Short mmCIF file of C-alpha atoms and ligand atoms in Angstrom, two decimals:
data_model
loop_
_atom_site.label_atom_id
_atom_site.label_comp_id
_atom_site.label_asym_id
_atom_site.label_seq_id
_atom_site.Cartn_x
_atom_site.Cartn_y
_atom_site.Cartn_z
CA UNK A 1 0.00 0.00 0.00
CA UNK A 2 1.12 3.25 -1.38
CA UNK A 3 2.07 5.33 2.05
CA UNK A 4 0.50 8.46 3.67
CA UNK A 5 1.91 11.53 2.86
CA UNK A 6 2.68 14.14 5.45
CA UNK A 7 3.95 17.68 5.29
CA UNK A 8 5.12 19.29 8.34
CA UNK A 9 6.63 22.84 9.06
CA UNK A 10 9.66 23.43 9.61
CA UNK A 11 11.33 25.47 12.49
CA UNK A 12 8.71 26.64 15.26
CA UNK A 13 6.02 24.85 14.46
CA UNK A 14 8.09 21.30 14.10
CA UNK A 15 8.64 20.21 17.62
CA UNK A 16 4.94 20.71 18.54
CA UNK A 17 3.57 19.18 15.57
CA UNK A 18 6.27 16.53 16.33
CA UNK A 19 5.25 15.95 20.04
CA UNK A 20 1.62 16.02 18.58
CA UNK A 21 1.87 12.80 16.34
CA UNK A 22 3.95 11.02 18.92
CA UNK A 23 1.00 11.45 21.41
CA UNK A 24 -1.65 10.34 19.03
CA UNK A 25 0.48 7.38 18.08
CA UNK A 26 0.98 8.18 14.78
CA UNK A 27 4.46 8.37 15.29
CA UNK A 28 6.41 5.38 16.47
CA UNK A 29 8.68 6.19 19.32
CA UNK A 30 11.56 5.37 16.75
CA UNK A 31 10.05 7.63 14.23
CA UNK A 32 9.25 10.67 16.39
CA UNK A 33 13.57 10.35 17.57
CA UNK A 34 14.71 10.06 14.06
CA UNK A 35 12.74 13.61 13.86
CA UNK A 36 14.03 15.01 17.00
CA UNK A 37 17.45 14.59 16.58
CA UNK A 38 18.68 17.82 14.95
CA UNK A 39 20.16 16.66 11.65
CA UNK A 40 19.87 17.87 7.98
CA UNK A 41 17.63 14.69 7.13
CA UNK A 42 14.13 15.84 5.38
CA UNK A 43 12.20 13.20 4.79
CA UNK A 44 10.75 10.11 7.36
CA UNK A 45 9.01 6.95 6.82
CA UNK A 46 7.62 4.38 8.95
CA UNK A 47 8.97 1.04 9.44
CA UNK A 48 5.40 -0.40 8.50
CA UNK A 49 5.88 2.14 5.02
CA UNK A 50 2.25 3.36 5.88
CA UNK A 51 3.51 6.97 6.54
CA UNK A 52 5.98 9.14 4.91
CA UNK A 53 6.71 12.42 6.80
CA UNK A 54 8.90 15.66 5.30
CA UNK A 55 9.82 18.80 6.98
CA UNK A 56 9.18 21.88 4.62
CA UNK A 57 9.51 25.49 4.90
CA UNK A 58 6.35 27.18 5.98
CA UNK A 59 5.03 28.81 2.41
CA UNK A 60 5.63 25.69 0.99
CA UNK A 61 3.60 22.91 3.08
CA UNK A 62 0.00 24.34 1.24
CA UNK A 63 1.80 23.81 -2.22
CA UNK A 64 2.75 20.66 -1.49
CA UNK A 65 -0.07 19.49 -0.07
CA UNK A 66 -2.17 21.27 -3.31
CA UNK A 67 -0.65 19.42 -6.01
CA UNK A 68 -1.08 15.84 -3.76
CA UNK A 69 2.76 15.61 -3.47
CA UNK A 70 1.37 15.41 -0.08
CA UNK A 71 -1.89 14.07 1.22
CA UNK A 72 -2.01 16.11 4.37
CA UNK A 73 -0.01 18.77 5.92
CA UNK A 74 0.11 20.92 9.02
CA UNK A 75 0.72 24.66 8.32
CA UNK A 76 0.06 28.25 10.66
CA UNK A 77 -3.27 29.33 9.60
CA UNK A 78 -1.39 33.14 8.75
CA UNK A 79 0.33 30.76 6.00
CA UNK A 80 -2.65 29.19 4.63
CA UNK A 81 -4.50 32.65 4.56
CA UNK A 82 -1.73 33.75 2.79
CA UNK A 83 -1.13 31.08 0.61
CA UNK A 84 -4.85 31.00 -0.49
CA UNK A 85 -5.22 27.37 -1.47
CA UNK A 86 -8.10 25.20 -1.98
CA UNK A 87 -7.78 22.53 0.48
CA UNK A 88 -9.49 21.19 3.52
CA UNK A 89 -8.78 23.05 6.50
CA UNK A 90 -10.11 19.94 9.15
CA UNK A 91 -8.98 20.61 12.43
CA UNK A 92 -7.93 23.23 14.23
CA UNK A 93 -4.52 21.86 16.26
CA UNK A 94 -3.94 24.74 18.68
CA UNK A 95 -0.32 25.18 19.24
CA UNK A 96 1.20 28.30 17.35
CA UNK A 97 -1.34 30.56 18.78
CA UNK A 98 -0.59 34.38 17.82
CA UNK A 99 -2.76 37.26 16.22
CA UNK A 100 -2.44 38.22 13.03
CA UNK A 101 -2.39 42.50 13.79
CA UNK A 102 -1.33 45.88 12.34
CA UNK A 103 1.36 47.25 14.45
CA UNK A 104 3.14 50.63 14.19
CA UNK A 105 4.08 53.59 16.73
CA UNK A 106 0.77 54.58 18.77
CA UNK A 107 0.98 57.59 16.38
CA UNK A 108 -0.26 55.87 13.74
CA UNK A 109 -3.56 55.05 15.71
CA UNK A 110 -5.96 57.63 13.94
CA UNK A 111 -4.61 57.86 11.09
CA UNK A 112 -5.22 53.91 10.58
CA UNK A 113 -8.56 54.41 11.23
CA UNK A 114 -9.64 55.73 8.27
CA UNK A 115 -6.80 57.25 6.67
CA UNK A 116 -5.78 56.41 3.15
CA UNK A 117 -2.39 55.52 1.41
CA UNK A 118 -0.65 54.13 4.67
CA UNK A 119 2.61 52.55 3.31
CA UNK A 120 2.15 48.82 4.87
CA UNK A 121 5.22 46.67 5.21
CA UNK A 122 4.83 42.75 5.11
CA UNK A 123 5.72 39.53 4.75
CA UNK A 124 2.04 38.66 4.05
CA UNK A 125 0.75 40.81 1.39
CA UNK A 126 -2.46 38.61 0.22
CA UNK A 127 -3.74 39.18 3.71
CA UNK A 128 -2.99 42.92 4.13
CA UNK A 129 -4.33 43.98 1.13
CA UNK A 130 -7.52 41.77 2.14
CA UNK A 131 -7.39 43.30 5.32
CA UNK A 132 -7.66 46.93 3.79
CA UNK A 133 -9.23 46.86 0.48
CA UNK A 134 -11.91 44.60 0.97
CA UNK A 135 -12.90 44.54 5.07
CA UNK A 136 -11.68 48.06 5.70
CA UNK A 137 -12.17 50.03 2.17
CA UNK A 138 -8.90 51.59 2.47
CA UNK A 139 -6.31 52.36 0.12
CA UNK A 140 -2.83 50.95 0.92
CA UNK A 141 0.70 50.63 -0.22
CA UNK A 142 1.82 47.62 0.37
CA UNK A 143 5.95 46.99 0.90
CA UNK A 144 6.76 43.38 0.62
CA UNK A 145 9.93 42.19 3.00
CA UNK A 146 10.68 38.92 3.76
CA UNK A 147 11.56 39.46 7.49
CA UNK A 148 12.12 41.50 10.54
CA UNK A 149 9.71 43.31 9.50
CA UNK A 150 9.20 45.72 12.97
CA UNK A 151 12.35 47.52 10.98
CA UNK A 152 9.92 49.26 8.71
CA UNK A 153 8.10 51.81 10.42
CA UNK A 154 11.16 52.54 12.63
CA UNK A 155 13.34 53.39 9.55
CA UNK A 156 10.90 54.94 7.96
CA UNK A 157 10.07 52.63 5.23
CA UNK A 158 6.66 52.45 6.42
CA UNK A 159 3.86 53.90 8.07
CA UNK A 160 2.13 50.49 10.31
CA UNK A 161 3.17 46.65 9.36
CA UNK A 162 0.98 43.21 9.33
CA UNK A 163 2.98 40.70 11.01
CA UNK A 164 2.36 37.85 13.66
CA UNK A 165 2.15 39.00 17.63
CA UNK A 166 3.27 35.62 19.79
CA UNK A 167 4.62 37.34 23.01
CA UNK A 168 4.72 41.20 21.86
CA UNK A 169 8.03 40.89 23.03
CA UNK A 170 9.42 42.26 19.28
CA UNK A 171 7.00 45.10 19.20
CA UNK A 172 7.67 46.22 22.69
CA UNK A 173 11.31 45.93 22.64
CA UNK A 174 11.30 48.40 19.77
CA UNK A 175 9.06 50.94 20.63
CA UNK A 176 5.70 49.78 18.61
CA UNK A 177 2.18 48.52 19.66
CA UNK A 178 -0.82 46.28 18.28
CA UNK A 179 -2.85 48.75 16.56
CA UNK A 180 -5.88 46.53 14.64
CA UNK A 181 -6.35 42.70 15.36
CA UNK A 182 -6.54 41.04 11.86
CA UNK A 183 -7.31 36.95 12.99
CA UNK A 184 -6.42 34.42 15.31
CA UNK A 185 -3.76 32.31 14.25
CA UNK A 186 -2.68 28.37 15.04
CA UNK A 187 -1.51 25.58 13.42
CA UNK A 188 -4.38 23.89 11.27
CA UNK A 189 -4.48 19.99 9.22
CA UNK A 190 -5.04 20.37 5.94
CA UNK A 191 -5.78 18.06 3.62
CA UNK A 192 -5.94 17.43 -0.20
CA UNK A 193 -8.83 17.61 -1.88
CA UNK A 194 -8.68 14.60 -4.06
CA UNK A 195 -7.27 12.45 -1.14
CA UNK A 196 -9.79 13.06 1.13
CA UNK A 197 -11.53 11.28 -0.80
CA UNK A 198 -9.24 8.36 -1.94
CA UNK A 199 -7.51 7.95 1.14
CA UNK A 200 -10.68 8.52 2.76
CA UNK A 201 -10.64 5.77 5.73
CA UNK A 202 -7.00 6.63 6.65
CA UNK A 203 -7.17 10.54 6.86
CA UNK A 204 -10.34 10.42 9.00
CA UNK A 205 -8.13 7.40 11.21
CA UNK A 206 -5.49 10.22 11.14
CA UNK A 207 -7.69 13.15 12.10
CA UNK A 208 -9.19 10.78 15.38
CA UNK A 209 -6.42 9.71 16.75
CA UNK A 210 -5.22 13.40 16.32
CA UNK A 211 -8.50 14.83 17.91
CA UNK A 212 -8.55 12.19 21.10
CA UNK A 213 -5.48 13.86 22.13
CA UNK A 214 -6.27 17.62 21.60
CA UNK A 215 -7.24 19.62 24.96
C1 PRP B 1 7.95 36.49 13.90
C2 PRP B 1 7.10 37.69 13.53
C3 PRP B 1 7.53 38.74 14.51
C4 PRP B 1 7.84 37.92 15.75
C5 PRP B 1 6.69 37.98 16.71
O1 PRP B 1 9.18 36.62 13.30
O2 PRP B 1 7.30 38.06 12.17
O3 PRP B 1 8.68 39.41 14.06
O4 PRP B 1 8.04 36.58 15.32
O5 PRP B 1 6.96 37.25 17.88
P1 PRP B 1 6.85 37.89 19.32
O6 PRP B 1 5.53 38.62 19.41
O7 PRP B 1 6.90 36.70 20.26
O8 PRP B 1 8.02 38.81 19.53
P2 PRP B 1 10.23 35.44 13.20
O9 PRP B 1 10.86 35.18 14.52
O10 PRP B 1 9.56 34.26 12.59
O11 PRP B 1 11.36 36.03 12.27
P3 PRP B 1 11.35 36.99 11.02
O12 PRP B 1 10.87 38.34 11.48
O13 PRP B 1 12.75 37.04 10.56
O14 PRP B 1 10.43 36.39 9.99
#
């Protein structure tokens, strides 16, 4: 039998997802240390060949999982906003929790409010131009960067960013606040839409013994 597929992020959403599986016994306790140890190794599969696991970087995980390379994946929900596509977002896994926000200096407060042509830095464009054009009717400049993106408004490249808030610790350590809250973010399963229906009896195996172990 042909294996599952799994795609899992990489970097900090890894060890939970990791720690996850393990508990729900989808991951044998040889699999789950072959992950854990900290090597360069990408891809994982089962003794019994009925799951094959591979760590990818975040934006990737939702195209993987699109074009079936992969029949199910776990990615941040700000990732599969952004990514925008068309698979089956089953269960909400809830480690990775942060808020999706507009941050800037407090200055920036009114002005955000209904002001127009704000210069927005991002790393998520699809979702800030959502955020302004369509829910808030505003018009906005949007300044794609691929990181650090508090920088922006500090410099003066911007006026206000969209980025992640985990701790606030970033923000507040340079000086800028949560100004708007956007959405609530976590890690979510997806799944592809052609093999939820062909591997129909093993995803919704998957998605149980996932769900008994959930708070
Ligand atoms: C993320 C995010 C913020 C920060 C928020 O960046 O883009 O910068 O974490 O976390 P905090 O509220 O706990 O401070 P990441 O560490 O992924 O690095 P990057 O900015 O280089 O993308």
């Amino acid at each position: 039998m042909k294996p599952l597929v799994a795609a899992l992020t990489k970097g900090r959403l890894s060890e939970d997802a990791i720690n996850l599986f393990g508990r729900a016994g989808i991951l044998s306790p040889g699999m789950k240390s072959a992950l854990e140890k900290k090597s360069r190794r990408l891809i994982f599969s089962s003794a019994d060949s009925d799951l094959r696991l591979f760590l990818a970087k975040a934006p990737d995980v939702p195209t993987y999982v699109d074009y079936g390379a992969a029949d199910v994946g776990v990615a941040g929900k700000d990732t599969l906003m952004e990514g925008r596509r068309n698979l089956y977002e089953v269960l909400d896994l809830g480690f990775g929790a942060c808020t999706m926000a507009v941050a800037g200096p407090e200055s920036e407060r009114d002005r955000l409010k209904r002001g127009n042509n704000l210069r927005v830095a991002t790393k998520y464009p699809h979702i800030a131009l959502d955020y302004f054009v369509r829910r808030k009717q505003q018009t906005v400049e949007i300044i794609m960067l691929s990181g650090s993106v508090e920088l922006a408004p500090i410099i003066g490249l911007s006026d206000v960013i969209v980025d992640i808030v985990e701790t606030g610790n970033t923000l507040r350590e340079n000086g800028l606040t949560v100004l708007e809250e956007i959405a609530s973010i976590s890690a979510r399963l997806v799944v592809n839409r052609a093999s939820m229906k062909i591997e129909r009896e093993r995803i919704a195996l998957l998605i149980k013994k996932l769900k008994a172990v959930l708070p």
